[in-house]
XYZ file of C-alpha atoms in Angstrom:
709
model
C 97.040 71.481 94.427
C 100.463 72.931 94.463
C 103.939 71.247 94.473
C 107.035 72.366 95.352
C 108.025 72.059 91.248
C 105.327 74.565 90.513
C 106.431 77.770 92.967
C 110.011 77.761 92.549
C 110.702 81.824 93.073
C 107.543 81.570 95.932
C 110.506 78.962 97.708
C 113.638 81.295 96.583
C 111.383 84.309 97.811
C 110.528 83.497 101.722
C 114.137 83.496 102.858
C 114.904 86.896 100.785
C 112.170 88.711 102.711
C 113.136 87.070 106.017
C 116.441 88.646 105.666
C 115.173 91.986 104.141
C 113.230 91.868 107.173
C 116.268 91.297 109.780
C 117.620 94.274 108.158
C 114.607 96.406 108.734
C 115.340 95.989 112.543
C 119.145 95.121 111.905
C 119.364 97.459 115.306
C 117.679 94.354 117.353
C 119.592 91.759 115.581
C 123.325 93.072 115.284
C 124.809 89.451 116.100
C 122.860 87.977 112.907
C 125.509 89.176 110.215
C 128.529 88.023 111.808
C 126.984 84.370 112.950
C 124.992 84.348 109.337
C 128.623 85.060 107.758
C 130.249 81.947 109.775
C 127.384 80.144 109.646
C 127.113 80.051 105.550
C 131.111 79.527 105.275
C 131.351 76.438 107.397
C 127.912 75.070 105.421
C 129.992 75.476 102.245
C 133.111 73.910 103.303
C 130.659 71.002 104.600
C 129.171 70.498 101.612
C 132.019 70.752 99.447
C 133.587 67.517 101.824
C 130.061 65.705 101.948
C 129.300 66.225 98.148
C 132.538 64.594 97.542
C 131.723 61.453 99.561
C 127.875 60.580 98.870
C 126.060 63.523 96.580
C 122.491 61.602 96.244
C 122.347 61.422 100.396
C 123.082 65.104 101.100
C 121.802 66.439 98.425
C 119.134 68.414 100.670
C 122.414 70.901 101.548
C 122.336 72.296 97.905
C 118.936 73.652 99.106
C 119.659 74.341 102.468
C 123.054 76.415 101.311
C 120.809 78.606 98.956
C 118.193 79.795 101.329
C 120.921 80.792 103.372
C 122.335 82.615 100.619
C 119.083 84.501 99.939
C 118.779 85.519 103.550
C 122.203 86.719 103.378
C 121.648 88.092 100.149
C 118.093 89.938 101.342
C 119.903 90.848 104.641
C 123.056 92.717 103.032
C 121.150 93.777 99.806
C 118.548 96.050 102.059
C 121.515 97.386 104.510
C 123.107 98.498 101.252
C 119.951 100.247 100.274
C 119.190 102.363 103.738
C 120.860 105.576 103.027
C 121.402 106.160 106.759
C 124.558 104.294 106.352
C 126.117 106.127 103.760
C 128.758 107.897 104.716
C 127.802 111.238 102.654
C 124.336 110.889 104.398
C 123.423 114.772 104.970
C 123.337 114.396 108.985
C 126.652 112.963 109.078
C 128.333 116.497 107.479
C 128.850 118.904 109.741
C 126.556 121.995 108.735
C 127.508 125.545 109.925
C 125.338 127.977 111.368
C 124.991 129.912 108.059
C 124.905 127.027 105.934
C 122.347 126.032 102.918
C 120.954 122.997 102.064
C 119.556 122.327 98.563
C 117.265 119.238 98.038
C 114.814 118.186 95.539
C 111.622 117.944 95.956
C 110.809 114.039 95.434
C 106.578 114.482 94.599
C 104.151 116.834 94.184
C 103.705 118.822 97.823
C 100.760 118.662 99.904
C 99.656 121.732 100.401
C 97.128 122.773 103.408
C 96.154 126.219 104.925
C 98.466 126.281 107.234
C 101.307 124.849 106.047
C 102.837 122.555 102.955
C 104.422 119.101 103.214
C 107.514 118.683 100.808
C 109.531 115.453 100.533
C 113.067 116.348 100.005
C 116.361 114.492 98.347
C 118.803 116.524 100.136
C 121.679 116.977 97.068
C 124.477 118.585 99.029
C 125.617 121.475 101.642
C 127.331 123.987 101.627
C 129.595 125.509 104.250
C 131.159 128.973 103.233
C 131.971 128.511 99.508
C 133.006 125.207 99.882
C 129.819 122.605 98.176
C 129.515 118.814 99.299
C 127.402 116.011 98.138
C 125.022 114.355 100.468
C 122.272 111.811 100.460
C 119.207 110.897 102.293
C 115.877 112.236 102.329
C 113.862 114.193 104.903
C 110.411 116.476 105.339
C 110.204 120.323 105.110
C 107.213 121.589 106.651
C 106.460 125.345 104.860
C 104.536 127.893 105.896
C 102.043 127.763 103.043
C 101.992 131.291 100.731
C 101.314 131.456 97.244
C 105.469 130.560 96.167
C 104.208 127.156 97.687
C 101.681 126.714 95.177
C 104.472 126.817 92.742
C 106.442 123.934 93.878
C 106.619 120.932 91.730
C 108.540 117.351 91.452
C 112.240 117.917 90.166
C 112.290 121.768 91.394
C 115.407 122.680 94.018
C 114.783 123.802 97.289
C 117.551 126.058 99.187
C 116.967 126.132 102.931
C 118.542 127.134 105.829
C 119.684 123.794 107.747
C 116.925 123.534 110.654
C 117.101 119.745 111.489
C 114.717 118.332 113.578
C 114.794 114.483 114.403
C 110.901 112.927 113.525
C 109.893 112.678 117.063
C 108.898 109.688 118.648
C 105.811 109.073 120.093
C 104.643 111.022 123.291
C 101.219 109.362 124.127
C 101.036 105.621 125.703
C 100.684 103.157 122.409
C 100.293 106.320 119.678
C 101.024 105.649 116.323
C 104.705 105.889 115.875
C 105.307 108.066 112.898
C 108.692 108.358 113.423
C 109.158 104.614 112.886
C 106.410 104.712 109.817
C 108.984 107.367 108.326
C 111.700 105.629 108.891
C 110.609 102.683 106.292
C 110.675 105.330 104.136
C 114.419 106.013 104.762
C 113.524 109.568 106.364
C 114.690 110.446 110.117
C 114.809 114.427 109.910
C 112.424 117.599 109.019
C 112.149 120.934 109.524
C 109.825 123.475 109.674
C 110.619 126.828 107.702
C 109.154 130.276 107.733
C 108.348 132.231 104.181
C 111.796 133.828 104.594
C 113.839 131.076 105.224
C 113.804 128.899 101.917
C 114.107 129.898 98.550
C 112.427 127.884 95.038
C 114.708 127.072 92.629
C 112.924 126.125 89.503
C 114.686 123.531 87.805
C 113.887 124.078 83.826
C 116.139 120.853 83.002
C 114.373 118.840 84.929
C 112.792 116.024 82.826
C 111.948 113.609 85.513
C 109.056 111.360 84.635
C 107.662 111.997 88.224
C 107.455 115.544 87.127
C 105.533 114.602 84.210
C 103.153 112.654 85.698
C 102.169 115.031 88.358
C 101.971 118.125 85.695
C 99.877 115.612 83.532
C 97.229 114.705 86.802
C 96.444 118.284 87.237
C 95.799 118.860 83.662
C 93.435 115.938 83.880
C 92.163 117.253 86.946
C 91.360 120.444 85.452
C 89.128 118.650 82.516
C 86.737 117.290 84.844
C 86.335 120.903 86.575
C 86.336 122.281 82.521
C 83.307 120.136 82.313
C 81.436 121.017 85.435
C 82.028 118.038 87.722
C 82.323 119.750 90.592
C 82.402 119.523 94.741
C 82.089 116.205 95.855
C 81.803 114.900 92.595
C 85.116 116.079 91.685
C 87.013 114.789 94.701
C 85.929 111.155 93.649
C 86.055 111.545 90.261
C 89.937 112.568 91.033
C 90.562 109.744 93.735
C 89.180 107.173 91.705
C 90.054 107.728 88.206
C 93.782 108.897 88.706
C 94.451 108.435 92.786
C 94.507 111.786 94.021
C 92.846 112.041 97.158
C 93.418 115.623 98.814
C 90.307 117.187 98.148
C 88.317 114.331 99.920
C 86.913 115.819 102.757
C 87.095 113.698 106.228
C 83.303 113.571 106.293
C 83.205 111.591 102.802
C 86.384 109.892 103.558
C 84.600 108.414 106.618
C 81.882 107.384 104.514
C 83.710 105.043 102.427
C 85.629 104.243 104.985
C 82.717 103.217 107.105
C 80.692 101.231 104.110
C 83.451 99.276 102.941
C 84.031 101.281 100.103
C 87.192 102.963 100.702
C 89.724 100.802 98.290
C 87.682 102.480 95.324
C 89.089 105.781 96.234
C 92.836 104.226 96.500
C 93.519 103.731 92.697
C 95.569 99.756 93.355
C 95.029 96.041 92.316
C 90.882 97.088 90.923
C 91.712 100.017 89.478
C 94.337 98.557 87.537
C 92.853 95.109 86.558
C 90.159 97.079 85.328
C 92.232 98.674 82.534
C 93.745 95.011 82.406
C 90.256 93.686 81.551
C 89.018 96.539 79.658
C 92.067 96.293 77.049
C 92.176 92.055 76.935
C 88.788 92.218 75.750
C 89.211 94.784 73.123
C 92.019 93.067 71.919
C 90.582 89.105 71.625
C 90.575 89.267 68.125
C 94.340 89.208 67.707
C 95.259 86.805 70.254
C 94.960 83.559 67.964
C 96.942 85.655 65.228
C 100.630 85.380 64.311
C 102.461 87.106 67.594
C 99.037 87.992 68.324
C 100.016 87.372 71.490
C 103.303 89.402 71.717
C 101.238 92.517 70.161
C 98.297 92.130 72.709
C 101.344 91.636 75.233
C 102.695 95.242 73.768
C 99.308 97.081 74.085
C 98.533 95.272 77.565
C 101.984 96.857 78.801
C 101.464 100.073 77.430
C 97.839 100.538 78.580
C 98.999 99.566 82.094
C 101.666 101.779 82.617
C 100.437 104.911 80.595
C 97.542 104.549 83.293
C 100.174 104.500 85.934
C 101.227 107.736 84.757
C 98.148 109.328 84.406
C 97.781 108.121 88.114
C 101.057 110.170 89.033
C 102.928 107.077 89.421
C 101.646 106.545 92.968
C 103.673 103.759 94.984
C 100.217 101.766 95.006
C 99.419 102.070 91.863
C 103.197 100.959 90.448
C 102.907 97.757 92.772
C 99.526 96.718 90.538
C 101.006 97.920 87.169
C 103.669 95.416 88.149
C 101.834 92.739 89.469
C 99.998 92.620 86.284
C 102.533 92.929 83.801
C 104.169 90.046 85.157
C 100.949 88.173 84.965
C 100.606 89.384 81.221
C 104.163 88.079 80.338
C 103.201 84.666 81.985
C 100.561 84.209 79.736
C 101.828 85.683 76.486
C 104.928 83.508 76.572
C 102.871 80.905 77.485
C 104.892 79.711 80.702
C 103.103 76.580 82.248
C 103.863 78.170 85.576
C 101.285 78.606 88.485
C 99.940 81.626 89.562
C 101.588 81.602 92.964
C 105.083 81.902 91.206
C 103.994 84.645 88.716
C 102.834 86.752 92.066
C 106.064 85.845 94.004
C 108.482 86.648 90.790
C 106.692 90.504 90.782
C 106.621 90.645 94.728
C 110.644 89.881 94.285
C 111.228 92.437 91.259
C 109.374 95.163 93.888
C 111.539 93.827 97.006
C 114.487 94.636 94.563
C 113.067 98.116 93.371
C 112.393 99.240 96.916
C 113.134 96.279 99.971
C 111.382 98.918 102.248
C 108.030 98.520 100.671
C 107.675 95.060 102.504
C 106.229 97.446 105.160
C 103.721 99.570 103.463
C 100.189 98.665 104.645
C 99.064 98.944 100.942
C 101.672 96.569 99.237
C 100.594 94.020 102.330
C 96.830 94.076 101.591
C 97.485 94.031 97.739
C 99.120 90.817 97.462
C 96.787 89.097 100.354
C 93.555 90.558 98.212
C 94.817 88.652 95.003
C 95.985 85.466 96.683
C 92.462 85.417 98.458
C 90.382 85.843 95.443
C 92.697 83.256 93.446
C 92.660 80.440 96.534
C 88.637 81.301 97.704
C 86.890 82.652 95.018
C 86.526 78.971 92.771
C 85.262 77.696 96.171
C 82.655 80.016 97.027
C 81.368 80.718 93.375
C 80.992 77.104 93.160
C 79.177 76.788 96.198
C 75.448 78.415 94.201
C 74.862 77.238 90.474
C 73.191 80.215 89.163
C 71.336 80.390 85.853
C 70.097 83.381 85.885
C 72.632 85.910 84.092
C 71.582 89.227 86.547
C 71.784 86.946 89.618
C 75.227 84.871 88.494
C 76.935 88.418 88.369
C 75.696 89.375 91.394
C 76.883 86.215 93.195
C 79.914 86.877 91.330
C 80.783 90.310 92.618
C 79.884 88.541 96.153
C 82.332 85.968 95.887
C 85.017 88.254 95.031
C 84.195 90.700 97.596
C 83.935 87.564 100.394
C 87.468 86.114 98.799
C 89.422 89.185 99.231
C 88.189 90.244 102.116
C 88.545 86.684 103.912
C 91.964 87.196 103.790
C 92.636 90.906 104.280
C 90.085 91.513 107.406
C 93.069 89.998 110.023
C 95.248 92.442 108.995
C 92.915 95.200 108.364
C 91.694 94.872 112.146
C 95.078 95.135 113.061
C 95.790 98.043 111.399
C 92.906 100.111 111.808
C 90.591 98.335 114.340
C 86.995 98.171 112.433
C 84.873 96.468 110.666
C 82.472 97.733 108.035
C 79.255 95.479 108.154
C 77.669 96.132 104.811
C 80.868 95.347 102.726
C 79.098 92.997 101.023
C 75.909 95.263 100.428
C 77.988 98.018 99.226
C 80.454 96.332 96.820
C 77.381 95.253 94.804
C 76.988 98.750 94.109
C 80.266 100.479 94.045
C 82.052 98.078 92.023
C 79.834 98.128 89.050
C 79.669 101.749 89.295
C 83.467 102.040 89.631
C 83.938 99.412 86.704
C 81.791 102.548 84.648
C 82.710 105.627 86.164
C 86.819 104.612 85.464
C 87.013 103.483 82.009
C 84.311 106.492 81.189
C 86.652 108.815 82.915
C 89.741 107.814 80.924
C 87.746 108.287 77.515
C 86.640 111.624 78.934
C 89.993 113.008 78.438
C 90.704 111.312 75.617
C 87.835 113.025 73.851
C 87.575 116.153 75.827
C 88.466 118.115 72.244
C 85.393 117.709 71.281
C 82.856 119.380 73.592
C 80.013 118.472 72.632
C 80.203 114.773 73.181
C 82.412 115.117 76.191
C 80.142 117.716 77.460
C 77.224 114.711 77.524
C 79.986 112.477 78.679
C 80.687 114.633 82.066
C 76.990 114.940 82.530
C 76.489 111.179 82.804
C 79.606 110.687 84.880
C 78.662 113.216 87.419
C 74.897 111.674 87.756
C 76.660 108.542 88.573
C 79.374 110.031 90.717
C 76.041 111.239 92.891
C 74.561 108.329 93.295
C 77.727 106.195 94.289
C 77.936 109.080 96.513
C 74.779 109.064 98.017
C 74.619 105.297 98.316
C 77.696 105.479 100.272
C 76.440 107.575 102.609
C 73.069 105.781 103.106
C 75.280 102.885 103.764
C 77.066 104.808 106.354
C 73.707 105.956 108.302
C 72.486 102.733 108.534
C 72.557 100.734 111.946
C 75.917 99.108 113.040
C 77.277 99.868 109.673
C 81.153 100.046 110.945
C 82.070 98.002 114.147
C 84.779 100.187 115.690
C 87.697 99.633 118.754
C 88.637 95.983 117.729
C 91.171 94.852 120.027
C 93.167 92.846 118.295
C 96.983 91.944 118.488
C 100.136 90.559 116.275
C 100.168 87.175 117.974
C 95.927 86.626 117.170
C 97.061 87.820 113.204
C 99.158 85.334 112.975
C 97.068 82.814 114.433
C 94.154 83.635 111.971
C 96.629 83.463 109.242
C 97.631 80.451 110.305
C 94.780 78.866 110.541
C 93.883 79.714 107.024
C 96.790 78.570 105.907
C 95.956 75.291 107.361
C 92.397 75.133 105.998
C 93.615 75.891 102.233
C 96.263 72.889 103.121
C 93.466 70.578 104.347
C 91.033 71.237 101.542
C 94.103 70.271 98.920
C 95.951 67.549 100.627
C 92.721 66.035 102.577
C 94.735 65.641 105.210
C 93.806 66.037 108.759
C 96.773 66.906 110.256
C 96.136 70.291 108.922
C 92.341 70.524 110.183
C 94.342 69.398 113.908
C 96.613 72.157 113.014
C 93.893 74.899 111.983
C 91.666 73.983 115.546
C 94.779 74.650 117.743
C 95.761 77.892 116.002
C 91.758 78.653 117.304
C 92.552 77.240 120.745
C 95.670 79.289 121.132
C 93.776 82.352 119.932
C 91.150 81.624 122.632
C 93.570 81.353 125.320
C 95.394 84.825 124.525
C 92.058 86.419 124.578
C 91.305 84.592 127.460
C 94.553 86.251 129.232
C 94.279 89.396 127.825
C 90.599 89.745 129.326
C 92.223 88.937 133.171
C 95.068 91.242 132.195
C 92.061 93.938 131.592
C 90.324 93.476 134.895
C 93.974 94.704 136.896
C 93.975 97.909 134.988
C 94.040 101.077 136.855
C 95.799 104.265 135.381
C 96.176 107.671 135.936
C 97.173 109.411 132.578
C 97.793 112.564 131.577
C 98.374 112.812 128.073
C 101.091 115.141 125.675
C 98.558 116.949 123.061
C 99.963 120.360 122.415
C 97.613 122.923 123.747
C 94.958 120.896 125.064
C 94.172 118.896 128.350
C 93.552 115.249 128.355
C 93.448 113.734 131.548
C 92.798 109.537 131.437
C 91.405 107.879 134.390
C 91.231 103.806 134.015
C 89.856 100.701 135.960
C 89.287 97.740 134.516
C 87.782 98.379 131.093
C 85.926 101.733 132.425
C 87.256 104.701 131.408
C 86.495 108.605 132.146
C 88.394 111.196 129.986
C 88.545 114.431 131.338
C 89.079 117.391 128.942
C 88.066 120.381 126.414
C 85.186 120.366 124.787
C 86.885 121.662 121.938
C 89.341 118.444 121.923
C 86.523 116.024 122.293
C 85.040 117.214 119.506
C 88.573 117.179 117.115
C 87.992 113.041 116.191
C 90.989 113.513 114.686
C 93.482 114.230 117.371
C 91.577 111.824 119.813
C 91.889 109.195 116.821
C 95.584 109.930 116.483
C 96.591 110.428 120.054
C 94.741 108.240 122.401
C 92.241 106.178 120.882
C 94.993 103.719 120.409
C 95.826 103.118 123.507
C 91.832 102.816 124.372
C 91.636 99.973 122.144
C 95.088 98.279 123.806
C 93.553 97.880 126.873
C 90.299 96.639 125.604
C 88.411 99.833 127.145
C 84.366 100.673 126.824
C 83.731 103.907 125.093
C 84.798 106.943 127.584
C 82.638 108.612 129.132
C 83.778 112.444 128.736
C 83.837 115.029 131.816
C 84.383 118.750 130.650
C 87.283 120.571 132.557
C 84.690 123.649 132.315
C 82.518 121.725 134.176
C 84.353 120.778 136.986
C 84.976 123.936 138.600
C 81.270 124.761 138.681
C 80.072 124.309 142.253
C 76.297 124.335 141.392
C 76.644 121.281 139.633
C 79.120 119.236 141.086
C 78.675 120.525 145.053
C 77.986 117.016 146.217
C 80.279 114.119 145.716
C 80.028 112.498 142.391
C 80.727 109.006 142.320
C 81.662 107.018 138.635
C 83.677 103.904 138.374
C 81.601 101.565 141.040
C 83.801 102.602 144.319
C 86.905 103.577 142.605
C 86.918 107.115 141.645
C 84.809 110.433 143.124
C 84.931 113.635 141.921
C 84.372 116.943 143.528
C 84.614 119.994 142.368
C 88.528 120.144 140.849
C 89.319 117.386 143.499
C 89.773 113.697 142.307
C 89.386 110.845 144.322
C 90.903 107.699 142.379
C 91.664 104.260 143.717
C 92.885 106.108 147.599
C 94.994 108.540 145.253
C 93.960 112.614 145.559
C 94.648 114.848 142.510
C 93.594 118.426 142.012
C 93.272 119.862 138.155
C 94.167 123.511 138.763
C 92.303 124.982 135.776
C 90.458 128.170 137.360
C 91.605 130.645 140.083
C 91.658 129.034 143.981
C 89.411 129.926 146.172
C 90.388 133.163 148.267
C 89.732 131.943 151.731
C 92.789 129.600 152.487
C 92.506 126.301 154.991
C 93.643 126.239 158.189
C 96.285 123.277 156.712
C 97.290 123.111 153.331
C 95.304 120.137 151.607
C 97.538 117.454 150.492
C 97.362 116.091 147.299
C 99.563 113.167 145.303
C 99.266 114.755 141.956
C 98.868 118.708 141.292
C 97.702 118.827 137.364
C 98.473 122.470 136.235
C 96.844 123.657 133.091
C 96.845 126.789 131.231
C 93.974 128.050 132.349
C 95.229 127.965 136.037
C 95.425 131.351 137.841
C 99.224 130.965 138.926
C 100.117 132.539 142.566
C 102.945 130.810 143.713
C 102.147 131.606 147.889
C 98.296 130.938 147.076
C 99.139 127.391 145.935
C 101.465 126.544 148.662
C 98.762 127.779 151.394
C 96.460 125.590 149.417
C 98.141 122.606 149.087
C 100.889 120.386 149.629
C 101.968 117.565 147.091
C 103.919 114.917 146.118
C 104.067 115.747 142.367
C 103.373 118.519 140.109
C 101.996 117.821 136.652
C 102.628 120.675 133.839
C 99.907 118.999 131.242
C 100.189 119.875 127.475
C 97.985 122.678 127.448
C 100.753 125.010 129.507
C 103.517 126.500 127.053
C 107.213 126.075 127.272
C 107.955 129.298 128.572
C 104.828 129.249 130.998
C 106.277 125.915 132.429
C 110.014 127.282 132.763
C 108.594 130.445 134.366
C 106.394 128.795 136.857
C 109.265 125.815 137.779
C 112.230 128.526 138.510
C 109.279 129.723 141.485
C 108.605 126.369 142.396
C 112.592 124.884 143.027
C 113.516 121.285 144.609
C 109.984 120.266 143.601
C 109.222 117.321 141.679
C 107.662 118.225 138.351
C 106.847 116.276 135.147
C 106.130 118.710 132.343
C 104.193 117.086 129.753
C 105.594 119.140 126.713
C 108.620 118.512 127.096
C 108.991 114.768 128.754
C 105.806 113.423 127.027
C 102.989 111.723 129.193
C 102.624 111.045 132.668
C 101.122 107.416 133.681
C 101.322 106.015 136.915
C 99.624 102.604 138.332
C 97.578 103.277 141.145
């Protein structure tokens, strides 16, 4: 049971966090700062007056004022850390057409076959012979060539000022990449050819990030040197060093489906293993004079050296900070609650980077730790097991359940899926990770001793083969992954409030908390009923914006027909990024797919084709949908013209549609023409000149087309 006195940092953290969040969404709360300033000043004056009259009776106002000040501190501190507001932000300085921009590479670039992604800190711009110092980050997408492989963190790049805004979503409910990058203080991007940038090797740069990146590359080469290759190398690099670029989509999907993805993302689990191993190795000095401080020194050295090995990735920095605070609290004999220590580490991380609160990894890391601390003792105590092996299995199961119980609402909100066999997979995955991680670090240490290192590497390789095969086996089990789960922000809050009230009921035994938990469930069920009624009124015609592809969606109630290319339907990543979230948002069933190539084959669809009850009729390229007529022009028009033009409400033109404008007008009369995203900008502009005075929607330029029918 917790009291307020045990968690002072938690009480201070909450108003600070709310101030940070309001500042991040400052555009929506422009009135907030002046209003709060007036409120604080007024409160302070009242407090001075009241305290002089009856200090004890109105003592609570001190706490109110402190919380309001923390509010304001969080708000102002975050605004001050937002580089967009700085007067020397690089886009606020006028750059001539022939100007030059110089920026420093912040982290190791991501090199792909066609393009290389570089995060850059823009240091300055030059107009003629005049240099101006600037601030701000941006993304560069470079056409991949041999020079791209030589770029390291700390290097300088000189390039032409071809800035573009990070694009807004161009499809309904699509992942908002622009907002995601704004949380990382990035608003601009540029696409550069090989002759539009120059690499300036910064030999004087001794940044820790540069050194960490170089060290990680060297360590990965040690794995390769000792014949750890292919999938095993990819998993070893991710599990031990946090380098995930070599993991292919299929293997990543297997780990995700089996509920084992967390072992590939170096974070709390991995840092916790290092913390546990070093603590156990140094147990003998704990009771000696200054033993706790010696142990603390080596613990902190081990944690931050491991963070350096993993390239100082954000997830490892979070975990290392969290465990560092725990180690310091233990060594200094602070009689404080674990939650107070946890809140202190979160406060510190938010002071370093307030925008970290918007990162999914940050949220899941802290929730997982809270879940283990709160629920593990309760779950583990349910069974009293004398057999050590079975007890160990039950202990791992309890840890997995505790973490999953608290993180799964947020996982459903962000990822819309749930791994059914996560308990089963973690019984094997976690013990293997406990062996592979320290064994991998040991391999780095003994790599000079070839005989020992060779046999150690063989053992690691065999363990990784077992791990990969087991994960792939779990993925192959029936219903291993429940996908496309529709889960809203409101339901997420209700579920967390339910867990909070249940915890309070367990601690304080007050039935008010229990009834509050029931109210949360009732509100969630009521909201779900409301959504179900909303889904029954769905009737939409959508033309998505997926460059170079055609994607036409017909939605009626919860039923779903997608008309597209075979190539796009096979590209699951594009479907997931551009379309899937919209289907989940509307609670739709699995899509029924009709390929464009089959529409015009009269021998297959010569008769009237009916789907989706009585709402949708398809005959060749003609579609009747809830009383509206649609024609998809993706081939050559018949040579025989009708006596009178055929009326259609929507004429969808694809890149494969043969264009003869006189024939088009003789064949159709229409309300609206839609150029889908397979039609290039140049072709769309050419056609628009020929079809003047028509109502035209160009999907690539204007974004998706959607209409309620």
